[in-house]
mmCIF file of C-alpha atoms and ligand atoms in Angstrom:
data_model
loop_
_atom_site.group_PDB
_atom_site.id
_atom_site.type_symbol
_atom_site.label_atom_id
_atom_site.label_comp_id
_atom_site.label_asym_id
_atom_site.label_seq_id
_atom_site.Cartn_x
_atom_site.Cartn_y
_atom_site.Cartn_z
ATOM 1 C CA MET L 27 -70.975 224.755 -146.562
ATOM 2 C CA ARG L 28 -72.101 220.843 -144.250
ATOM 3 C CA PHE L 29 -69.886 217.849 -145.358
ATOM 4 C CA ASP L 30 -72.761 216.229 -146.928
ATOM 5 C CA ALA L 31 -74.396 219.396 -149.189
ATOM 6 C CA VAL L 32 -71.002 219.215 -150.540
ATOM 7 C CA ARG L 33 -70.846 215.630 -151.207
ATOM 8 C CA ARG L 34 -74.123 216.005 -152.811
ATOM 9 C CA TRP L 35 -73.279 218.636 -154.932
ATOM 10 C CA MET L 36 -69.975 216.994 -156.434
ATOM 11 C CA GLY L 37 -72.685 214.212 -156.776
ATOM 12 C CA ARG L 38 -74.430 216.053 -158.967
ATOM 13 C CA ALA L 39 -71.442 217.614 -160.716
ATOM 14 C CA ARG L 40 -70.037 213.988 -160.708
ATOM 15 C CA SER L 41 -73.534 212.828 -162.595
ATOM 16 C CA ALA L 42 -73.526 215.560 -164.932
ATOM 17 C CA THR L 43 -70.021 215.005 -166.174
ATOM 18 C CA ALA L 44 -70.987 210.912 -166.209
ATOM 19 C CA ASP L 45 -73.910 212.187 -168.439
ATOM 20 C CA LEU L 46 -72.067 214.767 -170.585
ATOM 21 C CA LEU L 47 -69.193 211.930 -171.435
ATOM 22 C CA PHE L 48 -71.638 208.871 -171.345
ATOM 23 C CA PRO L 49 -75.358 210.337 -171.725
ATOM 24 C CA PRO L 50 -78.175 208.261 -170.716
ATOM 25 C CA ALA L 51 -79.553 205.299 -173.290
ATOM 26 C CA CYS L 52 -82.354 202.872 -173.526
ATOM 27 C CA ILE L 53 -80.743 200.065 -171.510
ATOM 28 C CA ALA L 54 -83.114 197.721 -174.048
ATOM 29 C CA CYS L 55 -82.152 199.484 -177.556
ATOM 30 C CA SER L 56 -79.472 202.294 -176.567
ATOM 31 C CA THR L 57 -81.125 205.012 -177.947
ATOM 32 C CA GLN L 58 -79.592 208.208 -176.485
ATOM 33 C CA CYS L 59 -80.372 211.595 -174.586
ATOM 34 C CA VAL L 60 -83.737 211.269 -173.510
ATOM 35 C CA ALA L 61 -84.691 214.448 -171.348
ATOM 36 C CA HIS L 62 -86.636 212.193 -169.002
ATOM 37 C CA PHE L 63 -84.434 209.441 -168.574
ATOM 38 C CA SER L 64 -84.059 209.787 -164.491
ATOM 39 C CA ASP L 65 -84.004 205.928 -162.409
ATOM 40 C CA LEU L 66 -85.939 204.608 -165.544
ATOM 41 C CA MET L 67 -83.554 203.861 -168.464
ATOM 42 C CA LEU L 68 -86.469 202.524 -170.524
ATOM 43 C CA CYS L 69 -87.118 204.811 -173.505
ATOM 44 C CA ASP L 70 -91.198 205.101 -174.663
ATOM 45 C CA ALA L 71 -90.787 202.592 -177.848
ATOM 46 C CA CYS L 72 -89.408 199.618 -176.112
ATOM 47 C CA ARG L 73 -90.833 200.019 -172.113
ATOM 48 C CA GLY L 74 -94.608 199.990 -175.212
ATOM 49 C CA ARG L 75 -93.017 196.470 -176.192
ATOM 50 C CA LEU L 76 -92.775 194.664 -172.688
ATOM 51 C CA PRO L 77 -95.282 192.265 -171.408
ATOM 52 C CA LEU L 78 -96.820 193.705 -168.046
ATOM 53 C CA ILE L 79 -99.198 191.885 -167.140
ATOM 54 C CA ASP L 80 -102.931 194.011 -167.499
ATOM 55 C CA TRP L 81 -105.045 191.166 -167.921
ATOM 56 C CA PRO L 82 -106.698 188.764 -164.913
ATOM 57 C CA VAL L 83 -104.022 186.770 -162.816
ATOM 58 C CA CYS L 84 -104.397 184.838 -159.711
ATOM 59 C CA THR L 85 -103.683 186.441 -156.640
ATOM 60 C CA ARG L 86 -101.924 183.587 -155.317
ATOM 61 C CA CYS L 87 -99.262 182.820 -157.963
ATOM 62 C CA ALA L 88 -99.622 185.576 -160.326
ATOM 63 C CA ALA L 89 -100.573 182.803 -163.700
ATOM 64 C CA PRO L 90 -102.833 184.066 -165.724
ATOM 65 C CA VAL L 91 -106.575 182.929 -165.438
ATOM 66 C CA PRO L 92 -109.689 182.892 -167.512
ATOM 67 C CA GLU L 93 -112.395 185.263 -167.013
ATOM 68 C CA ALA L 94 -115.476 184.853 -168.368
ATOM 69 C CA ALA L 95 -118.783 187.543 -168.163
ATOM 70 C CA GLY L 96 -117.359 188.861 -165.049
ATOM 71 C CA VAL L 97 -116.707 185.416 -163.601
ATOM 72 C CA ARG L 98 -113.123 184.818 -162.138
ATOM 73 C CA LEU L 99 -112.278 181.089 -163.284
ATOM 74 C CA ALA L 100 -110.668 178.800 -160.434
ATOM 75 C CA CYS L 101 -107.042 178.734 -161.292
ATOM 76 C CA ASN L 102 -105.548 175.281 -163.204
ATOM 77 C CA HIS L 103 -102.003 176.175 -161.660
ATOM 78 C CA CYS L 104 -102.044 175.783 -158.052
ATOM 79 C CA ARG L 105 -105.091 173.259 -157.736
ATOM 80 C CA GLY L 106 -104.463 171.283 -155.181
ATOM 81 C CA ASP L 107 -101.200 172.733 -155.096
ATOM 82 C CA ARG L 108 -98.172 172.874 -152.783
ATOM 83 C CA LEU L 109 -97.168 176.279 -152.605
ATOM 84 C CA ARG L 110 -96.833 178.261 -149.099
ATOM 85 C CA PHE L 111 -97.220 181.449 -149.883
ATOM 86 C CA GLU L 112 -100.257 183.801 -149.373
ATOM 87 C CA ARG L 113 -99.866 185.969 -152.688
ATOM 88 C CA THR L 114 -98.212 186.888 -155.637
ATOM 89 C CA ILE L 115 -97.700 190.555 -157.290
ATOM 90 C CA ALA L 116 -95.695 190.411 -161.170
ATOM 91 C CA LEU L 117 -94.690 193.083 -163.079
ATOM 92 C CA GLY L 118 -95.213 191.361 -166.180
ATOM 93 C CA SER L 119 -94.722 187.849 -167.980
ATOM 94 C CA TYR L 120 -91.660 186.444 -167.958
ATOM 95 C CA GLU L 121 -91.250 186.103 -171.970
ATOM 96 C CA GLY L 122 -90.281 188.808 -175.004
ATOM 97 C CA LEU L 123 -88.073 191.997 -173.829
ATOM 98 C CA LEU L 124 -89.040 191.472 -170.167
ATOM 99 C CA ARG L 125 -87.553 187.882 -170.276
ATOM 100 C CA ASP L 126 -84.440 189.317 -172.758
ATOM 101 C CA LEU L 127 -84.102 192.281 -170.096
ATOM 102 C CA ILE L 128 -84.671 189.999 -166.922
ATOM 103 C CA VAL L 129 -81.663 187.552 -168.225
ATOM 104 C CA ARG L 130 -79.154 190.880 -168.876
ATOM 105 C CA MET L 131 -79.678 191.829 -165.155
ATOM 106 C CA LYS L 132 -78.945 188.237 -164.084
ATOM 107 C CA THR L 133 -75.395 188.782 -164.497
ATOM 108 C CA ASP L 134 -75.340 193.321 -164.596
ATOM 109 C CA ARG L 135 -72.538 194.242 -162.395
ATOM 110 C CA SER L 136 -73.513 197.369 -162.849
ATOM 111 C CA GLU L 137 -77.225 196.846 -161.387
ATOM 112 C CA VAL L 138 -78.709 199.623 -163.957
ATOM 113 C CA VAL L 139 -81.067 196.483 -165.266
ATOM 114 C CA ALA L 140 -82.416 196.137 -161.550
ATOM 115 C CA HIS L 141 -82.791 199.309 -160.839
ATOM 116 C CA THR L 142 -84.516 199.887 -164.681
ATOM 117 C CA LEU L 143 -86.974 197.478 -163.814
ATOM 118 C CA LEU L 144 -88.190 198.132 -160.320
ATOM 119 C CA GLU L 145 -88.547 201.871 -160.783
ATOM 120 C CA LEU L 146 -90.411 200.930 -163.594
ATOM 121 C CA ALA L 147 -92.809 198.349 -161.245
ATOM 122 C CA TRP L 148 -93.230 201.079 -159.448
ATOM 123 C CA ARG L 149 -95.375 203.430 -161.931
ATOM 124 C CA GLU L 150 -96.756 200.597 -162.362
ATOM 125 C CA LEU L 151 -97.852 199.413 -159.044
ATOM 126 C CA ALA L 152 -97.150 201.102 -156.225
ATOM 127 C CA ASP L 153 -100.839 201.339 -155.220
ATOM 128 C CA ALA L 154 -100.966 197.396 -155.017
ATOM 129 C CA LEU L 155 -97.651 197.293 -153.025
ATOM 130 C CA ARG L 156 -98.040 199.835 -150.864
ATOM 131 C CA ALA L 157 -101.583 197.630 -150.143
ATOM 132 C CA LEU L 158 -99.549 194.661 -149.500
ATOM 133 C CA PRO L 159 -99.534 193.650 -145.719
ATOM 134 C CA ALA L 160 -95.981 193.303 -145.288
ATOM 135 C CA ASP L 161 -93.452 194.395 -142.322
ATOM 136 C CA VAL L 162 -89.953 193.551 -143.509
ATOM 137 C CA VAL L 163 -88.416 192.695 -147.214
ATOM 138 C CA THR L 164 -86.043 189.493 -148.060
ATOM 139 C CA ALA L 165 -84.822 188.042 -150.994
ATOM 140 C CA VAL L 166 -84.465 184.527 -151.779
ATOM 141 C CA PRO L 167 -80.692 183.623 -151.544
ATOM 142 C CA SER L 168 -78.143 182.416 -154.184
ATOM 143 C CA SER L 169 -75.424 180.786 -153.379
ATOM 144 C CA PRO L 170 -72.595 182.625 -152.190
ATOM 145 C CA TRP L 171 -70.105 181.304 -155.059
ATOM 146 C CA ARG L 172 -73.038 182.148 -158.046
ATOM 147 C CA ARG L 173 -73.044 186.443 -156.529
ATOM 148 C CA TRP L 174 -68.911 186.204 -157.270
ATOM 149 C CA ARG L 175 -69.190 184.942 -160.232
ATOM 150 C CA ARG L 176 -72.183 186.631 -161.220
ATOM 151 C CA GLY L 177 -70.601 189.716 -159.496
ATOM 152 C CA THR L 178 -74.390 190.685 -158.619
ATOM 153 C CA ASN L 179 -77.323 189.464 -156.486
ATOM 154 C CA PRO L 180 -80.856 191.000 -158.163
ATOM 155 C CA PRO L 181 -82.596 189.321 -156.497
ATOM 156 C CA ALA L 182 -81.452 191.135 -153.120
ATOM 157 C CA THR L 183 -81.105 194.360 -155.126
ATOM 158 C CA LEU L 184 -84.385 194.588 -156.334
ATOM 159 C CA ALA L 185 -85.814 194.191 -151.961
ATOM 160 C CA GLN L 186 -83.331 196.343 -151.009
ATOM 161 C CA ARG L 187 -85.123 199.191 -152.857
ATOM 162 C CA LEU L 188 -88.612 198.085 -152.821
ATOM 163 C CA ALA L 189 -87.975 198.114 -149.059
ATOM 164 C CA GLU L 190 -86.225 201.671 -149.447
ATOM 165 C CA LYS L 191 -89.576 202.668 -151.782
ATOM 166 C CA LEU L 192 -92.019 200.484 -149.329
ATOM 167 C CA GLY L 193 -90.396 202.773 -146.344
ATOM 168 C CA ILE L 194 -90.169 199.825 -144.226
ATOM 169 C CA PRO L 195 -86.302 197.216 -143.360
ATOM 170 C CA ALA L 196 -85.232 195.247 -145.902
ATOM 171 C CA ALA L 197 -82.871 191.815 -144.194
ATOM 172 C CA THR L 198 -81.784 190.917 -147.252
ATOM 173 C CA ALA L 199 -79.488 188.152 -145.657
ATOM 174 C CA MET L 200 -82.238 186.546 -143.606
ATOM 175 C CA LEU L 201 -82.307 183.494 -145.884
ATOM 176 C CA GLN L 202 -79.482 181.413 -146.776
ATOM 177 C CA LEU L 203 -78.447 178.174 -148.251
ATOM 178 C CA ARG L 204 -77.534 175.654 -146.740
ATOM 179 C CA ARG L 205 -76.024 174.118 -150.021
ATOM 180 C CA ASN L 206 -75.202 174.943 -153.038
ATOM 181 C CA VAL L 207 -78.360 173.760 -154.448
ATOM 182 C CA PRO L 208 -78.260 172.439 -158.339
ATOM 183 C CA PRO L 209 -79.707 175.058 -161.300
ATOM 184 C CA GLN L 210 -83.406 174.026 -161.055
ATOM 185 C CA VAL L 211 -82.883 174.519 -165.293
ATOM 186 C CA GLY L 212 -84.695 171.812 -166.939
ATOM 187 C CA LEU L 213 -86.009 170.455 -163.686
ATOM 188 C CA SER L 214 -89.864 168.663 -163.960
ATOM 189 C CA ARG L 215 -92.335 170.252 -161.359
ATOM 190 C CA SER L 216 -92.020 168.018 -158.408
ATOM 191 C CA ALA L 217 -88.277 167.759 -159.296
ATOM 192 C CA ARG L 218 -87.649 170.772 -158.592
ATOM 193 C CA PHE L 219 -89.259 170.898 -155.263
ATOM 194 C CA ARG L 220 -87.496 168.334 -154.221
ATOM 195 C CA ASN L 221 -83.870 169.644 -155.569
ATOM 196 C CA LEU L 222 -85.140 172.580 -152.761
ATOM 197 C CA SER L 223 -86.693 170.921 -150.006
ATOM 198 C CA GLY L 224 -84.661 170.980 -146.536
ATOM 199 C CA GLU L 225 -82.333 172.911 -148.762
ATOM 200 C CA MET L 226 -82.417 176.994 -146.708
ATOM 201 C CA ALA L 227 -82.977 178.595 -143.754
ATOM 202 C CA VAL L 228 -83.243 181.648 -141.821
ATOM 203 C CA ARG L 229 -80.167 183.064 -140.357
ATOM 204 C CA PRO L 230 -80.499 182.233 -136.400
ATOM 205 C CA THR L 231 -80.663 185.752 -135.203
ATOM 206 C CA TYR L 232 -83.470 187.012 -136.873
ATOM 207 C CA HIS L 233 -86.641 185.931 -135.194
ATOM 208 C CA LEU L 234 -90.532 186.551 -137.045
ATOM 209 C CA GLN L 235 -92.979 186.890 -134.744
ATOM 210 C CA ASP L 236 -95.963 187.328 -136.494
ATOM 211 C CA ALA L 237 -94.021 188.770 -139.363
ATOM 212 C CA ARG L 238 -95.726 189.812 -142.964
ATOM 213 C CA VAL L 239 -92.745 188.843 -144.970
ATOM 214 C CA LEU L 240 -92.236 190.557 -148.548
ATOM 215 C CA LEU L 241 -90.224 187.530 -150.325
ATOM 216 C CA VAL L 242 -88.735 189.578 -153.773
ATOM 217 C CA ASP L 243 -86.832 186.670 -156.415
ATOM 218 C CA ASP L 244 -86.274 187.937 -160.547
ATOM 219 C CA ILE L 245 -88.846 185.139 -161.470
ATOM 220 C CA LEU L 246 -91.392 182.688 -160.513
ATOM 221 C CA THR L 247 -92.520 179.501 -162.383
ATOM 222 C CA THR L 248 -93.384 177.016 -160.596
ATOM 223 C CA GLY L 249 -93.006 178.097 -157.788
ATOM 224 C CA ALA L 250 -90.753 175.631 -155.835
ATOM 225 C CA THR L 251 -88.277 178.447 -154.663
ATOM 226 C CA CYS L 252 -91.146 180.351 -153.004
ATOM 227 C CA THR L 253 -92.504 177.919 -151.975
ATOM 228 C CA GLU L 254 -89.277 176.185 -149.976
ATOM 229 C CA ALA L 255 -88.483 180.198 -148.792
ATOM 230 C CA ALA L 256 -91.956 180.551 -147.590
ATOM 231 C CA ARG L 257 -92.152 177.201 -145.430
ATOM 232 C CA VAL L 258 -88.594 178.493 -143.157
ATOM 233 C CA LEU L 259 -90.265 182.352 -142.967
ATOM 234 C CA LYS L 260 -92.845 180.353 -141.528
ATOM 235 C CA LEU L 261 -91.477 178.018 -139.848
ATOM 236 C CA ALA L 262 -89.585 181.366 -138.256
ATOM 237 C CA GLY L 263 -92.167 182.478 -137.115
ATOM 238 C CA ALA L 264 -93.667 184.929 -140.278
ATOM 239 C CA ALA L 265 -97.615 185.003 -140.343
ATOM 240 C CA GLU L 266 -97.676 185.969 -143.884
ATOM 241 C CA VAL L 267 -95.578 185.272 -147.272
ATOM 242 C CA THR L 268 -96.421 187.785 -150.384
ATOM 243 C CA VAL L 269 -94.164 187.056 -153.224
ATOM 244 C CA PHE L 270 -92.847 189.202 -155.679
ATOM 245 C CA VAL L 271 -90.802 188.470 -158.876
ATOM 246 C CA LEU L 272 -90.553 190.897 -162.324
ATOM 247 C CA GLY L 273 -91.473 188.245 -164.272
ATOM 248 C CA ARG L 274 -93.713 185.514 -164.227
ATOM 249 C CA THR L 275 -93.107 182.479 -166.620
ATOM 250 C CA PRO L 276 -96.952 183.045 -169.217
ATOM 251 C CA ALA L 277 -97.147 178.908 -169.375
ATOM 252 C CA GLU L 278 -96.235 175.901 -167.330
ATOM 253 C CA GLN L 279 -92.448 175.165 -168.467
HETATM 254 ZN ZN1 ZN W 24 -85.349 202.016 -176.147
HETATM 255 ZN ZN1 ZN W 25 -102.612 180.975 -159.210
#
């Protein structure tokens, strides 16, 4: 038996033992021993409670847009806006159980929540994700201090997984913060844009000649963070930027 075959066998034996000691449980309600759990550690009942997007949304910012008699009206959110990315694809609305799970994901060192939500996104949105114009996947940066304190960096984890699914390269360290940016929570919309302006950079080792970049974050609220990332990606040569997020805030916050 070749070494990697032995390693695979040991991995399977180890995970079978772990399943016996710690039966797979739904990440939301802890229901155990659901035979069909694989990468998607969610029971059907909890999956049914998630506010997954199945209503008309703005292709640019994924905000809900009204639709009257088949005519899609303009998006109030990005009319006359400063958003610098071309489109957004979101798994669900940032509320209810999806919000609870995304909040938990931010400090989940095991990364089970991140892997489950990405797997769910893939099952729900694979066709749309495969159709995106994307040459490389990257993630919004977080400060080294925050990564260390939380012990996890969900946007990078999601980006890495998504790149594997799409079969394109991941470059999760492409963007960096120039300083520790104060948290965006509690700031007004225009203050959020000001707070981030000039604070991100593309590492000089990356050359993005006309690359189409898929930018991953956990949630999109005003779009200020993704706009600053898109701005510097385009300065570095990116042709266009598509945003992927798990949660889109349902209304302006
Ligand atoms: Zn459940
Ligand atoms: Zn919009």
